[in-house]
Amino acid sequence: MEKQNVLSIEMLADNKPDVFFDLRNGQGTFLYNHNIKEVLVIKDKQGSIAITDDKKKSTGKMFQYDSLRVEYPKTADNIFSTLLAAKYSTKKESKLVNEYQSATLGLLDKSFKKPYEDFLRDRIKIRESVNADCGDHKIPIDNE
């Protein structure tokens, strides 16, 4: 079975998206919109949109965000595991662990440790962000 892509990154919207958006599909599926930030944009007559840092060239503001489709249940643990799996496949994570362990044993250069350490740092950052958003919206941490 082919894995469905559930993560869309750097989406743009005129209005600030809700952090949690119920898809109302009868299955408890929802969107987790995160990394939401306001950005300056340049809109041209043909409908193209470009993000800019130049306030003088900017023609307006929009919201940039990442959106994750999450299946029931609506818990921080489920959101976290879905987001982590979307960003890092099991195969990728296994490769990072194996290379880290090989470098620790001296079988590979110590530079092979860094990608796994970066993964662990990103994992912690994702967990903290998901927990904060869930706390703000009174969503439980786990299934209990």
PDB file of C-alpha atoms in Angstrom:
ATOM      1  CA  MET A   1       0.000   0.000   0.000  1.00  0.00           C
ATOM      2  CA  GLU A   2       1.397   3.388  -0.984  1.00  0.00           C
ATOM      3  CA  LYS A   3       1.844   5.868   1.852  1.00  0.00           C
ATOM      4  CA  GLN A   4      -0.311   8.957   1.483  1.00  0.00           C
ATOM      5  CA  ASN A   5       1.382  12.338   1.851  1.00  0.00           C
ATOM      6  CA  VAL A   6      -0.288  13.991   4.842  1.00  0.00           C
ATOM      7  CA  LEU A   7       1.998  17.019   5.281  1.00  0.00           C
ATOM      8  CA  SER A   8       1.785  20.182   3.179  1.00  0.00           C
ATOM      9  CA  ILE A   9       4.430  22.814   3.873  1.00  0.00           C
ATOM     10  CA  GLU A  10       4.631  26.560   3.312  1.00  0.00           C
ATOM     11  CA  MET A  11       0.945  26.995   2.535  1.00  0.00           C
ATOM     12  CA  LEU A  12      -0.342  30.559   2.149  1.00  0.00           C
ATOM     13  CA  ALA A  13      -3.673  32.013   3.296  1.00  0.00           C
ATOM     14  CA  ASP A  14      -5.162  35.495   3.443  1.00  0.00           C
ATOM     15  CA  ASN A  15      -6.645  34.821   6.885  1.00  0.00           C
ATOM     16  CA  LYS A  16      -4.878  33.226   9.823  1.00  0.00           C
ATOM     17  CA  PRO A  17      -5.778  29.520   9.774  1.00  0.00           C
ATOM     18  CA  ASP A  18      -7.177  27.773  12.825  1.00  0.00           C
ATOM     19  CA  VAL A  19      -4.558  25.584  14.491  1.00  0.00           C
ATOM     20  CA  PHE A  20      -7.051  22.700  14.504  1.00  0.00           C
ATOM     21  CA  PHE A  21      -9.616  22.352  11.722  1.00  0.00           C
ATOM     22  CA  ASP A  22     -12.188  19.543  11.785  1.00  0.00           C
ATOM     23  CA  LEU A  23     -12.694  18.054   8.306  1.00  0.00           C
ATOM     24  CA  ARG A  24     -16.185  16.876   9.333  1.00  0.00           C
ATOM     25  CA  ASN A  25     -15.827  13.616   7.426  1.00  0.00           C
ATOM     26  CA  GLY A  26     -17.460  11.475  10.108  1.00  0.00           C
ATOM     27  CA  GLN A  27     -14.149   9.797  10.932  1.00  0.00           C
ATOM     28  CA  GLY A  28     -12.628  12.351  13.303  1.00  0.00           C
ATOM     29  CA  THR A  29     -10.046  13.501  10.754  1.00  0.00           C
ATOM     30  CA  PHE A  30      -8.662  17.007  11.246  1.00  0.00           C
ATOM     31  CA  LEU A  31      -5.943  19.358  10.055  1.00  0.00           C
ATOM     32  CA  TYR A  32      -3.188  20.475  12.405  1.00  0.00           C
ATOM     33  CA  ASN A  33      -1.989  23.841  11.079  1.00  0.00           C
ATOM     34  CA  HIS A  34       1.329  24.807  12.644  1.00  0.00           C
ATOM     35  CA  ASN A  35       4.400  27.002  12.166  1.00  0.00           C
ATOM     36  CA  ILE A  36       1.950  29.810  11.409  1.00  0.00           C
ATOM     37  CA  LYS A  37       3.604  33.145  10.691  1.00  0.00           C
ATOM     38  CA  GLU A  38       2.633  36.378   8.996  1.00  0.00           C
ATOM     39  CA  VAL A  39       4.697  37.151   5.884  1.00  0.00           C
ATOM     40  CA  LEU A  40       4.987  40.043   3.452  1.00  0.00           C
ATOM     41  CA  VAL A  41       4.001  39.193  -0.112  1.00  0.00           C
ATOM     42  CA  ILE A  42       4.057  40.622  -3.601  1.00  0.00           C
ATOM     43  CA  LYS A  43       0.941  39.814  -5.630  1.00  0.00           C
ATOM     44  CA  ASP A  44       1.025  40.514  -9.351  1.00  0.00           C
ATOM     45  CA  LYS A  45      -1.818  41.030 -11.833  1.00  0.00           C
ATOM     46  CA  GLN A  46      -1.587  37.434 -13.091  1.00  0.00           C
ATOM     47  CA  GLY A  47      -2.268  36.098  -9.590  1.00  0.00           C
ATOM     48  CA  SER A  48       1.274  35.036  -8.734  1.00  0.00           C
ATOM     49  CA  ILE A  49       2.369  35.447  -5.136  1.00  0.00           C
ATOM     50  CA  ALA A  50       5.947  35.798  -3.903  1.00  0.00           C
ATOM     51  CA  ILE A  51       7.152  36.148  -0.323  1.00  0.00           C
ATOM     52  CA  THR A  52       9.450  39.102   0.312  1.00  0.00           C
ATOM     53  CA  ASP A  53      11.357  40.744   3.158  1.00  0.00           C
ATOM     54  CA  ASP A  54      11.212  44.126   1.402  1.00  0.00           C
ATOM     55  CA  LYS A  55       8.481  46.243   3.016  1.00  0.00           C
ATOM     56  CA  LYS A  56       8.618  48.774   0.161  1.00  0.00           C
ATOM     57  CA  LYS A  57       7.962  46.179  -2.561  1.00  0.00           C
ATOM     58  CA  SER A  58       5.345  44.313  -0.529  1.00  0.00           C
ATOM     59  CA  THR A  59       1.749  44.575  -1.723  1.00  0.00           C
ATOM     60  CA  GLY A  60       0.258  42.908   1.347  1.00  0.00           C
ATOM     61  CA  LYS A  61       0.488  40.337   4.096  1.00  0.00           C
ATOM     62  CA  MET A  62      -0.521  36.693   4.236  1.00  0.00           C
ATOM     63  CA  PHE A  63      -0.109  33.786   6.615  1.00  0.00           C
ATOM     64  CA  GLN A  64       2.377  31.030   5.850  1.00  0.00           C
ATOM     65  CA  TYR A  65       1.946  27.688   7.607  1.00  0.00           C
ATOM     66  CA  ASP A  66       2.382  23.924   7.455  1.00  0.00           C
ATOM     67  CA  SER A  67      -0.701  21.688   7.468  1.00  0.00           C
ATOM     68  CA  LEU A  68      -0.862  18.074   8.640  1.00  0.00           C
ATOM     69  CA  ARG A  69      -3.827  15.746   8.030  1.00  0.00           C
ATOM     70  CA  VAL A  70      -4.347  13.685  11.183  1.00  0.00           C
ATOM     71  CA  GLU A  71      -6.703  10.742  11.664  1.00  0.00           C
ATOM     72  CA  TYR A  72      -8.641  10.084  14.892  1.00  0.00           C
ATOM     73  CA  PRO A  73      -7.926  10.314  17.847  1.00  0.00           C
ATOM     74  CA  LYS A  74      -7.274  13.996  18.479  1.00  0.00           C
ATOM     75  CA  THR A  75      -4.444  13.736  21.022  1.00  0.00           C
ATOM     76  CA  ALA A  76      -0.991  15.279  21.251  1.00  0.00           C
ATOM     77  CA  ASP A  77       0.612  11.821  21.048  1.00  0.00           C
ATOM     78  CA  ASN A  78      -1.230  11.006  17.812  1.00  0.00           C
ATOM     79  CA  ILE A  79      -0.465  14.401  16.267  1.00  0.00           C
ATOM     80  CA  PHE A  80       3.205  14.089  17.242  1.00  0.00           C
ATOM     81  CA  SER A  81       3.598  10.574  15.848  1.00  0.00           C
ATOM     82  CA  THR A  82       1.790  11.513  12.606  1.00  0.00           C
ATOM     83  CA  LEU A  83       3.964  14.607  12.115  1.00  0.00           C
ATOM     84  CA  LEU A  84       7.178  12.754  12.938  1.00  0.00           C
ATOM     85  CA  ALA A  85       6.289   9.956  10.483  1.00  0.00           C
ATOM     86  CA  ALA A  86       5.462  12.536   7.790  1.00  0.00           C
ATOM     87  CA  LYS A  87       8.825  14.257   8.209  1.00  0.00           C
ATOM     88  CA  TYR A  88      10.972  11.158   8.776  1.00  0.00           C
ATOM     89  CA  SER A  89      10.118   7.772   7.297  1.00  0.00           C
ATOM     90  CA  THR A  90      10.852   4.686   9.379  1.00  0.00           C
ATOM     91  CA  LYS A  91      13.514   3.781   6.820  1.00  0.00           C
ATOM     92  CA  LYS A  92      15.198   7.201   7.197  1.00  0.00           C
ATOM     93  CA  GLU A  93      15.111   7.064  10.995  1.00  0.00           C
ATOM     94  CA  SER A  94      16.569   3.537  10.985  1.00  0.00           C
ATOM     95  CA  LYS A  95      19.368   4.648   8.647  1.00  0.00           C
ATOM     96  CA  LEU A  96      20.228   7.570  10.950  1.00  0.00           C
ATOM     97  CA  VAL A  97      20.312   5.303  14.022  1.00  0.00           C
ATOM     98  CA  ASN A  98      22.476   2.688  12.293  1.00  0.00           C
ATOM     99  CA  GLU A  99      24.969   5.280  11.061  1.00  0.00           C
ATOM    100  CA  TYR A 100      25.092   6.898  14.510  1.00  0.00           C
ATOM    101  CA  GLN A 101      25.773   3.559  16.193  1.00  0.00           C
ATOM    102  CA  SER A 102      28.394   2.659  13.584  1.00  0.00           C
ATOM    103  CA  ALA A 103      30.140   5.993  14.184  1.00  0.00           C
ATOM    104  CA  THR A 104      29.963   5.448  17.956  1.00  0.00           C
ATOM    105  CA  LEU A 105      31.680   2.072  17.503  1.00  0.00           C
ATOM    106  CA  GLY A 106      34.329   3.637  15.271  1.00  0.00           C
ATOM    107  CA  LEU A 107      33.154   1.837  12.125  1.00  0.00           C
ATOM    108  CA  LEU A 108      32.214   5.116  10.428  1.00  0.00           C
ATOM    109  CA  ASP A 109      33.600   8.629  10.724  1.00  0.00           C
ATOM    110  CA  LYS A 110      32.264  10.577  13.719  1.00  0.00           C
ATOM    111  CA  SER A 111      30.597  13.026  11.287  1.00  0.00           C
ATOM    112  CA  PHE A 112      27.900  10.342  10.807  1.00  0.00           C
ATOM    113  CA  LYS A 113      26.649  11.128  14.331  1.00  0.00           C
ATOM    114  CA  LYS A 114      25.467  14.647  13.470  1.00  0.00           C
ATOM    115  CA  PRO A 115      22.436  13.777  11.279  1.00  0.00           C
ATOM    116  CA  TYR A 116      20.934  11.605  14.025  1.00  0.00           C
ATOM    117  CA  GLU A 117      21.663  14.231  16.682  1.00  0.00           C
ATOM    118  CA  ASP A 118      19.946  16.813  14.438  1.00  0.00           C
ATOM    119  CA  PHE A 119      16.974  14.447  14.101  1.00  0.00           C
ATOM    120  CA  LEU A 120      16.743  14.113  17.895  1.00  0.00           C
ATOM    121  CA  ARG A 121      16.841  17.902  18.321  1.00  0.00           C
ATOM    122  CA  ASP A 122      14.089  18.312  15.710  1.00  0.00           C
ATOM    123  CA  ARG A 123      12.056  15.571  17.407  1.00  0.00           C
ATOM    124  CA  ILE A 124      12.236  17.428  20.727  1.00  0.00           C
ATOM    125  CA  LYS A 125      11.262  20.698  19.033  1.00  0.00           C
ATOM    126  CA  ILE A 126       8.274  19.032  17.328  1.00  0.00           C
ATOM    127  CA  ARG A 127       7.129  17.453  20.609  1.00  0.00           C
ATOM    128  CA  GLU A 128       7.330  20.778  22.470  1.00  0.00           C
ATOM    129  CA  SER A 129       5.448  22.616  19.722  1.00  0.00           C
ATOM    130  CA  VAL A 130       2.673  20.004  19.498  1.00  0.00           C
ATOM    131  CA  ASN A 131       2.297  19.869  23.289  1.00  0.00           C
ATOM    132  CA  ALA A 132       2.098  23.676  23.486  1.00  0.00           C
ATOM    133  CA  ASP A 133      -0.563  23.889  20.757  1.00  0.00           C
ATOM    134  CA  CYS A 134      -2.555  21.063  22.326  1.00  0.00           C
ATOM    135  CA  GLY A 135      -2.290  22.666  25.764  1.00  0.00           C
ATOM    136  CA  ASP A 136      -3.555  25.981  24.376  1.00  0.00           C
ATOM    137  CA  HIS A 137      -6.573  24.198  22.835  1.00  0.00           C
ATOM    138  CA  LYS A 138      -7.248  21.796  25.725  1.00  0.00           C
ATOM    139  CA  ILE A 139      -6.462  18.701  23.664  1.00  0.00           C
ATOM    140  CA  PRO A 140      -5.272  15.735  25.763  1.00  0.00           C
ATOM    141  CA  ILE A 141      -1.705  14.472  25.548  1.00  0.00           C
ATOM    142  CA  ASP A 142      -2.615  10.791  25.131  1.00  0.00           C
ATOM    143  CA  ASN A 143      -5.590   8.498  24.578  1.00  0.00           C
ATOM    144  CA  GLU A 144      -6.486   8.167  28.262  1.00  0.00           C
TER     145      GLU A 144
END
